[in-house]
Short mmCIF file of C-alpha atoms and ligand atoms in Angstrom, two decimals:
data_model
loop_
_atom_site.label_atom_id
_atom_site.label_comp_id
_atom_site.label_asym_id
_atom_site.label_seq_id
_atom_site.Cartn_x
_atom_site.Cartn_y
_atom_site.Cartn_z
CA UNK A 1 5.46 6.90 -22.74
CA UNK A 2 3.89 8.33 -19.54
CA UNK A 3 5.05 12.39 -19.00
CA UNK A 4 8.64 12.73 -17.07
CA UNK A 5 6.91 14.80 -14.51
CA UNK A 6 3.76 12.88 -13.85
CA UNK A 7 3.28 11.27 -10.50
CA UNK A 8 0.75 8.47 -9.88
CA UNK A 9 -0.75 7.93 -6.55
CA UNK A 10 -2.60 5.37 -4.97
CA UNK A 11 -4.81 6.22 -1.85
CA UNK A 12 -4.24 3.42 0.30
CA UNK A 13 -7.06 5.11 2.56
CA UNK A 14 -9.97 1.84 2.65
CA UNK A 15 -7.57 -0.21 3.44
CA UNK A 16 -4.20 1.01 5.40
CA UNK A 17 -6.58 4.01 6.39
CA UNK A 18 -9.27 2.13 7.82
CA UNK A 19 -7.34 -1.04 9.50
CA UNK A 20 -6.14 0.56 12.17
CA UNK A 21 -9.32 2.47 13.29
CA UNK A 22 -10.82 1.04 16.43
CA UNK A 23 -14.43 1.47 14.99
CA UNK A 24 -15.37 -0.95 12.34
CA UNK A 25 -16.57 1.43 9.54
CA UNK A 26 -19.85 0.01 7.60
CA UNK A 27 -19.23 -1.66 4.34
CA UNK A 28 -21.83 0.58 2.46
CA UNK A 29 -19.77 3.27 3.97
CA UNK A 30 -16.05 2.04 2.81
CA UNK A 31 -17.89 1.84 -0.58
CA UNK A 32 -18.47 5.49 -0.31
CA UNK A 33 -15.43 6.40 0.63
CA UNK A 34 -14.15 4.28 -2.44
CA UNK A 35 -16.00 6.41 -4.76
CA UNK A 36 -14.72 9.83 -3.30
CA UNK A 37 -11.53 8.79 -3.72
CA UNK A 38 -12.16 8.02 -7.13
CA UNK A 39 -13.92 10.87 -8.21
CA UNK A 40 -10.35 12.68 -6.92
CA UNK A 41 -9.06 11.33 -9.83
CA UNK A 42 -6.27 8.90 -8.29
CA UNK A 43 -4.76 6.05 -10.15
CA UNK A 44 -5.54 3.82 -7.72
CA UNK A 45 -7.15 2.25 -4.79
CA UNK A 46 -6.35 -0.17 -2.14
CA UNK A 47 -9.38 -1.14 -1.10
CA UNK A 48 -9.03 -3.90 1.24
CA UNK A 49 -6.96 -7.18 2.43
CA UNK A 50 -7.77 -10.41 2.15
CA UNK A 51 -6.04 -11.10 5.46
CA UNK A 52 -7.53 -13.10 8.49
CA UNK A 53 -10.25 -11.36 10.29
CA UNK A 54 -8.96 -12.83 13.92
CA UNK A 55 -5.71 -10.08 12.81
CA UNK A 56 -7.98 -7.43 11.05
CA UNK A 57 -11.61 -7.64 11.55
CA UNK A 58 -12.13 -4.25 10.54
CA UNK A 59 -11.21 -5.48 7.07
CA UNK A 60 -13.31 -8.77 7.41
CA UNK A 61 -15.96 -7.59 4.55
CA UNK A 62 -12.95 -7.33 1.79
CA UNK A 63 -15.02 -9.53 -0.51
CA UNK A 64 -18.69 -8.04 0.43
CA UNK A 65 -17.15 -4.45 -0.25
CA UNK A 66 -15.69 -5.57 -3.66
CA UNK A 67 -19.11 -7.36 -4.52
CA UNK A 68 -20.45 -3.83 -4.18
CA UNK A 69 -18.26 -2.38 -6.06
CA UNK A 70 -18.66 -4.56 -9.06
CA UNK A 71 -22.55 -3.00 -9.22
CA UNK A 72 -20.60 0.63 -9.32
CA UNK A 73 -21.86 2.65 -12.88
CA UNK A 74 -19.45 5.29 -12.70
CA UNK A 75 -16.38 4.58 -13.59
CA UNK A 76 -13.29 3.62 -10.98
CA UNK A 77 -9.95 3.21 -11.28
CA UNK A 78 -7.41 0.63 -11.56
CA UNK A 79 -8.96 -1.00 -7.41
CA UNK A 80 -6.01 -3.48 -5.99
CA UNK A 81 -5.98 -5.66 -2.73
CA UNK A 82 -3.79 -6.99 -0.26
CA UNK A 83 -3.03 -11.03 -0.42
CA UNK A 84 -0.84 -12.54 2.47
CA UNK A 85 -1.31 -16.43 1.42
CA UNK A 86 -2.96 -18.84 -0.83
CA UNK A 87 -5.96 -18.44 0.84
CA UNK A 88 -6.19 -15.05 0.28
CA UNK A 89 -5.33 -14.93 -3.32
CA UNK A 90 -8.32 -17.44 -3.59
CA UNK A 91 -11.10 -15.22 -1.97
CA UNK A 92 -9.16 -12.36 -4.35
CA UNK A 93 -10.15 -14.32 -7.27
CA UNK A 94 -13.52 -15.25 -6.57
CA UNK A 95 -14.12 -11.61 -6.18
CA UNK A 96 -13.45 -11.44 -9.55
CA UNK A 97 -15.20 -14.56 -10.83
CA UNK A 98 -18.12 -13.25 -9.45
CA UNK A 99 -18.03 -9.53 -10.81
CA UNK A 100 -17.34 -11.59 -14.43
CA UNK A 101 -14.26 -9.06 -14.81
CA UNK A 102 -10.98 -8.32 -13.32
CA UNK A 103 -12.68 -5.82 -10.74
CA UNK A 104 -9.56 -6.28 -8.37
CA UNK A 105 -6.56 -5.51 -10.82
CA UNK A 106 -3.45 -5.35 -8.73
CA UNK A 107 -2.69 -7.84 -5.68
CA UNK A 108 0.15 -6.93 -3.20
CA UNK A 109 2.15 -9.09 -0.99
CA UNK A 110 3.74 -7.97 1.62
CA UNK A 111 6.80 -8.51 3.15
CA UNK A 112 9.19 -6.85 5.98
CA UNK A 113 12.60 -5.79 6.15
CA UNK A 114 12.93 -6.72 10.30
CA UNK A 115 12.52 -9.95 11.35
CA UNK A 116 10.70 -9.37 14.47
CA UNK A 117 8.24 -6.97 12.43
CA UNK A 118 7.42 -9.74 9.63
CA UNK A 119 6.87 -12.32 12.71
CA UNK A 120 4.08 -9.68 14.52
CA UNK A 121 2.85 -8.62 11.36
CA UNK A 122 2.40 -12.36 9.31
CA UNK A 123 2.86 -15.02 11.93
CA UNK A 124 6.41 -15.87 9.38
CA UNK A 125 10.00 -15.10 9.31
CA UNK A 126 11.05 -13.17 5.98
CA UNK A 127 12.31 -16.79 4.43
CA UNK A 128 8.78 -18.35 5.34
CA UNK A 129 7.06 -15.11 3.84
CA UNK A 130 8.72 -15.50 0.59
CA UNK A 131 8.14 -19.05 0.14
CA UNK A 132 3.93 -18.02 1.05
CA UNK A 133 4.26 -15.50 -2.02
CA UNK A 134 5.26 -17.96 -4.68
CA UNK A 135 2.02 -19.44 -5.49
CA UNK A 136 0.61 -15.99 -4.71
CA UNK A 137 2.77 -14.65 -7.04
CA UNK A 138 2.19 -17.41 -10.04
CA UNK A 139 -1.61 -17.51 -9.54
CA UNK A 140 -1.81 -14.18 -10.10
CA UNK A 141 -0.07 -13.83 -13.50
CA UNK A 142 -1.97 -16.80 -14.51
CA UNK A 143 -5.08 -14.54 -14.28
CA UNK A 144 -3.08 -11.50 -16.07
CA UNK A 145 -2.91 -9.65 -12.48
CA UNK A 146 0.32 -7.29 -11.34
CA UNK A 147 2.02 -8.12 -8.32
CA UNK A 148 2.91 -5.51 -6.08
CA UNK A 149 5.33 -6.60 -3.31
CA UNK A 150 5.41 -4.35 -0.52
CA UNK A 151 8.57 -4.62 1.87
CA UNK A 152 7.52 -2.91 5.30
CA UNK A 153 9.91 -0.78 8.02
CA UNK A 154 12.96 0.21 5.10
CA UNK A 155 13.62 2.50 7.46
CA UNK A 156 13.29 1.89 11.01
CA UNK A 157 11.32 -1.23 12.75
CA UNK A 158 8.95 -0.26 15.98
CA UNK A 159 10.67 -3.19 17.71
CA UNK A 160 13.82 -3.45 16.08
CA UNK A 161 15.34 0.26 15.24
CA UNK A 162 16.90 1.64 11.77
CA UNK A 163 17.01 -0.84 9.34
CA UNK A 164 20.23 -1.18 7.27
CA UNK A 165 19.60 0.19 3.43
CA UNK A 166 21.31 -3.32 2.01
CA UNK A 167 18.67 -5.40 3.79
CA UNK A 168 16.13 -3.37 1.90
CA UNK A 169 17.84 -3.62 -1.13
CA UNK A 170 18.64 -7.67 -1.13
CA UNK A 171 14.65 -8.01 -0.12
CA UNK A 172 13.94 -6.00 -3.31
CA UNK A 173 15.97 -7.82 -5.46
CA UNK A 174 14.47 -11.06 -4.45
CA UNK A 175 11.08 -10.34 -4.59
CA UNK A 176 11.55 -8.84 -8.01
CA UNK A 177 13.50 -11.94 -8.97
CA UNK A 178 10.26 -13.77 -7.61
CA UNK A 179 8.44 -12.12 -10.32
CA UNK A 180 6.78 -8.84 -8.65
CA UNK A 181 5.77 -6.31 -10.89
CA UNK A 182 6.04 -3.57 -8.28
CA UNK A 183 8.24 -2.49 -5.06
CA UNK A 184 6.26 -0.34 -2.87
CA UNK A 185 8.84 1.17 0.22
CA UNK A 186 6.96 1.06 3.40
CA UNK A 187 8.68 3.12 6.24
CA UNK A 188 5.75 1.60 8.52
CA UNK A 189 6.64 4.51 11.52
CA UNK A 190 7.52 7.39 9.56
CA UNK A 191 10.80 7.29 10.41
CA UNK A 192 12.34 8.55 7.17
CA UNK A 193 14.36 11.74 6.86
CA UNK A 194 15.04 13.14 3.75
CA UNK A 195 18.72 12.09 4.17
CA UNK A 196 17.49 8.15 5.06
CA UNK A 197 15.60 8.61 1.71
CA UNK A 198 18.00 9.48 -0.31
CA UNK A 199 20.38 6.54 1.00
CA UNK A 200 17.42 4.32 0.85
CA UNK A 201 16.69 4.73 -2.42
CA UNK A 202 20.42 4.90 -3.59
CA UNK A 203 20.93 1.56 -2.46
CA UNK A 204 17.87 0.07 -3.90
CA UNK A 205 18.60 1.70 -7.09
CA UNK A 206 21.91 0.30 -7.23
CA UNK A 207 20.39 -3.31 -6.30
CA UNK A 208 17.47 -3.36 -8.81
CA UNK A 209 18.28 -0.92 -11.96
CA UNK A 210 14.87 -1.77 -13.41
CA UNK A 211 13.45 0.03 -10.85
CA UNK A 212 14.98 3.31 -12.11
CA UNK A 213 13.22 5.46 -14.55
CA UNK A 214 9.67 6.71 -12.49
CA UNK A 215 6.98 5.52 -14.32
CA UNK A 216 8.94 4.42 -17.57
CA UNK A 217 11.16 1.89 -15.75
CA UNK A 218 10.79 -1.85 -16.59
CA UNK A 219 9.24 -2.31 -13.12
CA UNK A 220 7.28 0.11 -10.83
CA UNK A 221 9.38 1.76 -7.62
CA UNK A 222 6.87 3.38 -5.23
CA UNK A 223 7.35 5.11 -1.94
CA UNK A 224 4.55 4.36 0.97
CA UNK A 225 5.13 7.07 3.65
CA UNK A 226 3.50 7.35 6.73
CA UNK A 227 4.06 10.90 8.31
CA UNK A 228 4.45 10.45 12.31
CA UNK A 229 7.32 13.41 12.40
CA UNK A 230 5.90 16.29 9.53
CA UNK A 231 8.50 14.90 7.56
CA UNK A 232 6.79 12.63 5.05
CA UNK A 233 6.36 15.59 2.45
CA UNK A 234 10.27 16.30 2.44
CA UNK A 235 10.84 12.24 2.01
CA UNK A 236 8.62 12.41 -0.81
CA UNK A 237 10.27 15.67 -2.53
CA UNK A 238 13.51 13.87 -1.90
CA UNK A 239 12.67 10.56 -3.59
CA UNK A 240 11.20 12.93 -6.28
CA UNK A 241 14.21 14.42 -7.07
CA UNK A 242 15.52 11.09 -7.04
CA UNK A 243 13.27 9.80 -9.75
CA UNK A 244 10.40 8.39 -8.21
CA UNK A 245 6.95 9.06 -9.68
CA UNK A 246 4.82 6.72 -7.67
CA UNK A 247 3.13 7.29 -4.07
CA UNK A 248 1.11 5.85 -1.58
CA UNK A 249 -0.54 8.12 0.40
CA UNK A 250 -4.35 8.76 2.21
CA UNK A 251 -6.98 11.04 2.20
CA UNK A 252 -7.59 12.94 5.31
CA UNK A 253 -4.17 11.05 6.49
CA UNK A 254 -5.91 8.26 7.62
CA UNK A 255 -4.00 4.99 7.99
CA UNK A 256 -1.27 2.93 10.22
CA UNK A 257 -0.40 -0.54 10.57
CA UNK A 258 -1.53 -1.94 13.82
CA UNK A 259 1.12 -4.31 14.25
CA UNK A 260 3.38 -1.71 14.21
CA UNK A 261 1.20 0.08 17.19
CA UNK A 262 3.68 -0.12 20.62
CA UNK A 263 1.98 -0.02 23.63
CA UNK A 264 1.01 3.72 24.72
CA UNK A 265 1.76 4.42 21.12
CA UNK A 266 -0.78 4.58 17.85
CA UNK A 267 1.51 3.60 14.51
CA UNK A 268 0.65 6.73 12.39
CA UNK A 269 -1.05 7.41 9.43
CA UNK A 270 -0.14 7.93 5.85
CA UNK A 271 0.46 11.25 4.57
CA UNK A 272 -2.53 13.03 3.08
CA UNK A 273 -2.70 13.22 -0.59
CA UNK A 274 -2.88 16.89 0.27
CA UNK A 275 0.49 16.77 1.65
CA UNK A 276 1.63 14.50 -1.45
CA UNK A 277 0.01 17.02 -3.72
CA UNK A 278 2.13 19.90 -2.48
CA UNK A 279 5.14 18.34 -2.33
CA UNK A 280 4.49 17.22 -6.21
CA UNK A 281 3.79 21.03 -6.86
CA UNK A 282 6.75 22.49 -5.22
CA UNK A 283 9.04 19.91 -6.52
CA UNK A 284 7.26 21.18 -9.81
CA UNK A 285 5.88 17.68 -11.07
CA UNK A 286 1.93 16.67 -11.70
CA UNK A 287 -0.58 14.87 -10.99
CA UNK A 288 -4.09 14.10 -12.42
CA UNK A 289 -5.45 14.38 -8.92
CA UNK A 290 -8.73 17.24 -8.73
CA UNK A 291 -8.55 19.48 -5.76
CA UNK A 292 -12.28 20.42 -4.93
CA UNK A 293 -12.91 16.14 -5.13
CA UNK A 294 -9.73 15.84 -2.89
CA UNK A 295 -11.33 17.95 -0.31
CA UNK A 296 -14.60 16.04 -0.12
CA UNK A 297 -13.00 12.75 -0.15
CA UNK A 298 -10.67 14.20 3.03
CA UNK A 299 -13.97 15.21 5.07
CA UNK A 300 -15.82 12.06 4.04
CA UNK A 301 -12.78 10.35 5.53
CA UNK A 302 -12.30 11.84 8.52
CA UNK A 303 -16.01 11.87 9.39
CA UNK A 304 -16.20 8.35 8.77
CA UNK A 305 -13.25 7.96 11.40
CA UNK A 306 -14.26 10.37 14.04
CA UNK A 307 -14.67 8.75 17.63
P1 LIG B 401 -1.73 -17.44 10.83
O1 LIG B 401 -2.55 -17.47 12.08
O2 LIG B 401 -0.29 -17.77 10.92
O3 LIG B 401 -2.36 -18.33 9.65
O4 LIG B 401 -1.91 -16.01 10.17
P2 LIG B 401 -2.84 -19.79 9.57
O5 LIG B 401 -2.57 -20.23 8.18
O6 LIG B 401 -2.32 -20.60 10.74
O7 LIG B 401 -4.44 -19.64 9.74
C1 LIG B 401 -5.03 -19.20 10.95
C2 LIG B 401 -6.48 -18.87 10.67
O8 LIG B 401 -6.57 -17.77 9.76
C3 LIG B 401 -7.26 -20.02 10.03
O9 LIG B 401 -8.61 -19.87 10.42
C4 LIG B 401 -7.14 -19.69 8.55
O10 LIG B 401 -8.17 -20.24 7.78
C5 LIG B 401 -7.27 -18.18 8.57
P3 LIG B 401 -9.22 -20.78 11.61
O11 LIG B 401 -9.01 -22.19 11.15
O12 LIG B 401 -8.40 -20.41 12.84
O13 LIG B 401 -10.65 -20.33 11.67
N1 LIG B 401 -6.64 -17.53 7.42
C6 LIG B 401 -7.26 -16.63 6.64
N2 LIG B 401 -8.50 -16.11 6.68
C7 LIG B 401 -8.81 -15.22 5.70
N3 LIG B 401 -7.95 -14.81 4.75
C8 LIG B 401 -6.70 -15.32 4.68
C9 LIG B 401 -6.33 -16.27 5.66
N4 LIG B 401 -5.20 -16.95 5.89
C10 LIG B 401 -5.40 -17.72 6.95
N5 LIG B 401 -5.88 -14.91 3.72
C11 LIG B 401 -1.98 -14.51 8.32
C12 LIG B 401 -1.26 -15.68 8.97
C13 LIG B 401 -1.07 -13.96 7.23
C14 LIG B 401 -3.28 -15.00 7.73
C15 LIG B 401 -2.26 -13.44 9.41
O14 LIG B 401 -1.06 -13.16 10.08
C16 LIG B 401 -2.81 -12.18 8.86
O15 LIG B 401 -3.93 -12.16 8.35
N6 LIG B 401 -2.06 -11.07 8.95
C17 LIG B 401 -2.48 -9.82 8.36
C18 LIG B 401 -1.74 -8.71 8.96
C19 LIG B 401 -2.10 -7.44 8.23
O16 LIG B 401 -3.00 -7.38 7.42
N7 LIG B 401 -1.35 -6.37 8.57
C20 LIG B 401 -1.58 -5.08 7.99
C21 LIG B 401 -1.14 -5.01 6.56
S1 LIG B 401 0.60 -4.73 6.38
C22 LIG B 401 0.77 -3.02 6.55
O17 LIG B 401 -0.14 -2.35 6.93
C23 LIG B 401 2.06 -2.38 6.12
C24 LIG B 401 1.91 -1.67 4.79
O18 LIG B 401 0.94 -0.65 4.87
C25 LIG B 401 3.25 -1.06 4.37
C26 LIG B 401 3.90 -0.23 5.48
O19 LIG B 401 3.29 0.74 5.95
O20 LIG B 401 5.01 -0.58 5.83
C27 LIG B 401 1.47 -2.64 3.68
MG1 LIG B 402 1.26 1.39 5.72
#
């Protein structure tokens, strides 16, 4: 039984950090930046998507980078990936086929809570999205791998506004009735207050009881938070207080969706894992994360992303 006050993290940094950067960074490069994250000591690493590279070329070497990484001696954590379709969840798996292991151990699907957003984002209304993840979903369990369904804008929508709490707590519901092993909160804009937390996360609570509990809970609850406003580190102390033990977040607070970019506006980036790491220490909780790594990782990061 995992330690009431431990939180687990996952940088999201290779892959939410480095989709939305208008360079393409080099693969050997993203394979460096993998390892620096590791060597922080996170639990785990999105390293890419397996999306189309006509949406995000600077993702388009998902399977190269993961080749590389299968050659990797020192040891890395639990590395996941983003699926969108069939087709994805395909290339996923012959990543693994070819490393002769499950290198990638975690897929994600992801879904939105505003129509317009899922429609920019995945070319498919929420119903049409859902229906994509079902073979997702089954053909990963059939090889032993977690799902992690993500649910994008819970609480605002860069075309659409606030998003009601109930919408975000019916799409939960479903997607864990679909079989996900894992919710993971987007708010896409860094919208979130600590106050549109809190109801947030009281409604999906109510909705999806096996999500309470942090990291003992039947089925994983994590918070993705992408901090536009300064206010991502008070969302995250709130949700703590709440219960949640589980965080997305970025070194060097890299990171934004870039279909949730408006024009004359660049979607923000995650919050930093040393943003996540303070809030976890004033809200007196753990992590497993090492500081002096942390720091490297950060500069490796944002010198890989300087213009
Ligand atoms: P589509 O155009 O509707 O798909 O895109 P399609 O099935 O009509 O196929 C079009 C072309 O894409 C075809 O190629 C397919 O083969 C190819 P063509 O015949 O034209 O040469 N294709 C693929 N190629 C590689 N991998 C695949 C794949 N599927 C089709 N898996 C699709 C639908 C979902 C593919 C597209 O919309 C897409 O790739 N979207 C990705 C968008 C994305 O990655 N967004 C960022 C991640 S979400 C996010 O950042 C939010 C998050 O961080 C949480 C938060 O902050 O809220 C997670
Ligand atoms: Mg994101």
């Amino acid at each position: 039984m995992p330690s009431p006050t431990l939180v687990r993290i996952t940088d999201v940094s290779p892959r939410d950090g480095l989709q939305n950067e208008s360079r393409t960074v080099p693969t050997p490069d993203k394979a460096a930046l993998v390892r620096a994250v590791a060597a922080a000591n996170v639990d785990e690493i999105e390293v890419s998507s397996f999306v189309s590279a006509k949406w995000i070329p600077q993702l388009g070497d998902a399977a190269e980078l993961f080749d590389i990484l299968s050659r990797e001696a020192a040891p890395l954590p639990l590395l996941s990936a983003l699926v969108p379709n069939d087709k994805g969840m395909i290339a996923a798996l012959d990543v693994n086929q070819r490393a002769g292991r499950a290198l990638i151990g975690k897929v994600a699907v992801f879904a939105a809570a505003s129509e317009t957003f899922s429609k920019k984002n995945i070319n498919a209304s929420i119903a049409e999205s859902l229906e994509r993840f079902v073979p997702v979903i089954a053909a990963a369990h059939q090889h032993a791998l977690p799902v992690r369904g993500y649910i994008s804008c819970v609480i605002a929508c860069p075309f659409e506004g606030p998003i009601a709490p109930a919408a975000v707590a019916s799409l939960s519901r479903r997607l864990l009735d679909m079989g996900v092993d894992e919710i993971d909160l987007g708010d896409t804009i860094g919208a979130a207050t600590p106050q549109t937390t809190r109801v947030l996360l009281d409604a999906v609570h109510a909705a999806c009881p096996e999500l309470q509990g942090g990291l003992s809970a039947q089925r994983l609850l994590t918070l993705h938070l992408h901090d536009t406003f300064g206010r991502a580190g008070a969302c995250a102390s709130e949700a703590m207080r709440l219960g949640v033990r589980s965080f997305d977040g970025a070194v060097g607070g890299l990171g934004g969706c870039p279909y949730a970019s408006t024009p004359g506006h660049r979607a923000p980036g995650n919050i930093s894992l040393h943003a996540l790491r303070d809030a976890i220490a004033s809200s007196g909780l753990t992590t497993q994360l090492q500081l002096k790594a942390l720091d490297n990782a950060a500069t490796l990061a944002t010198s890989l992303t300087r213009e």
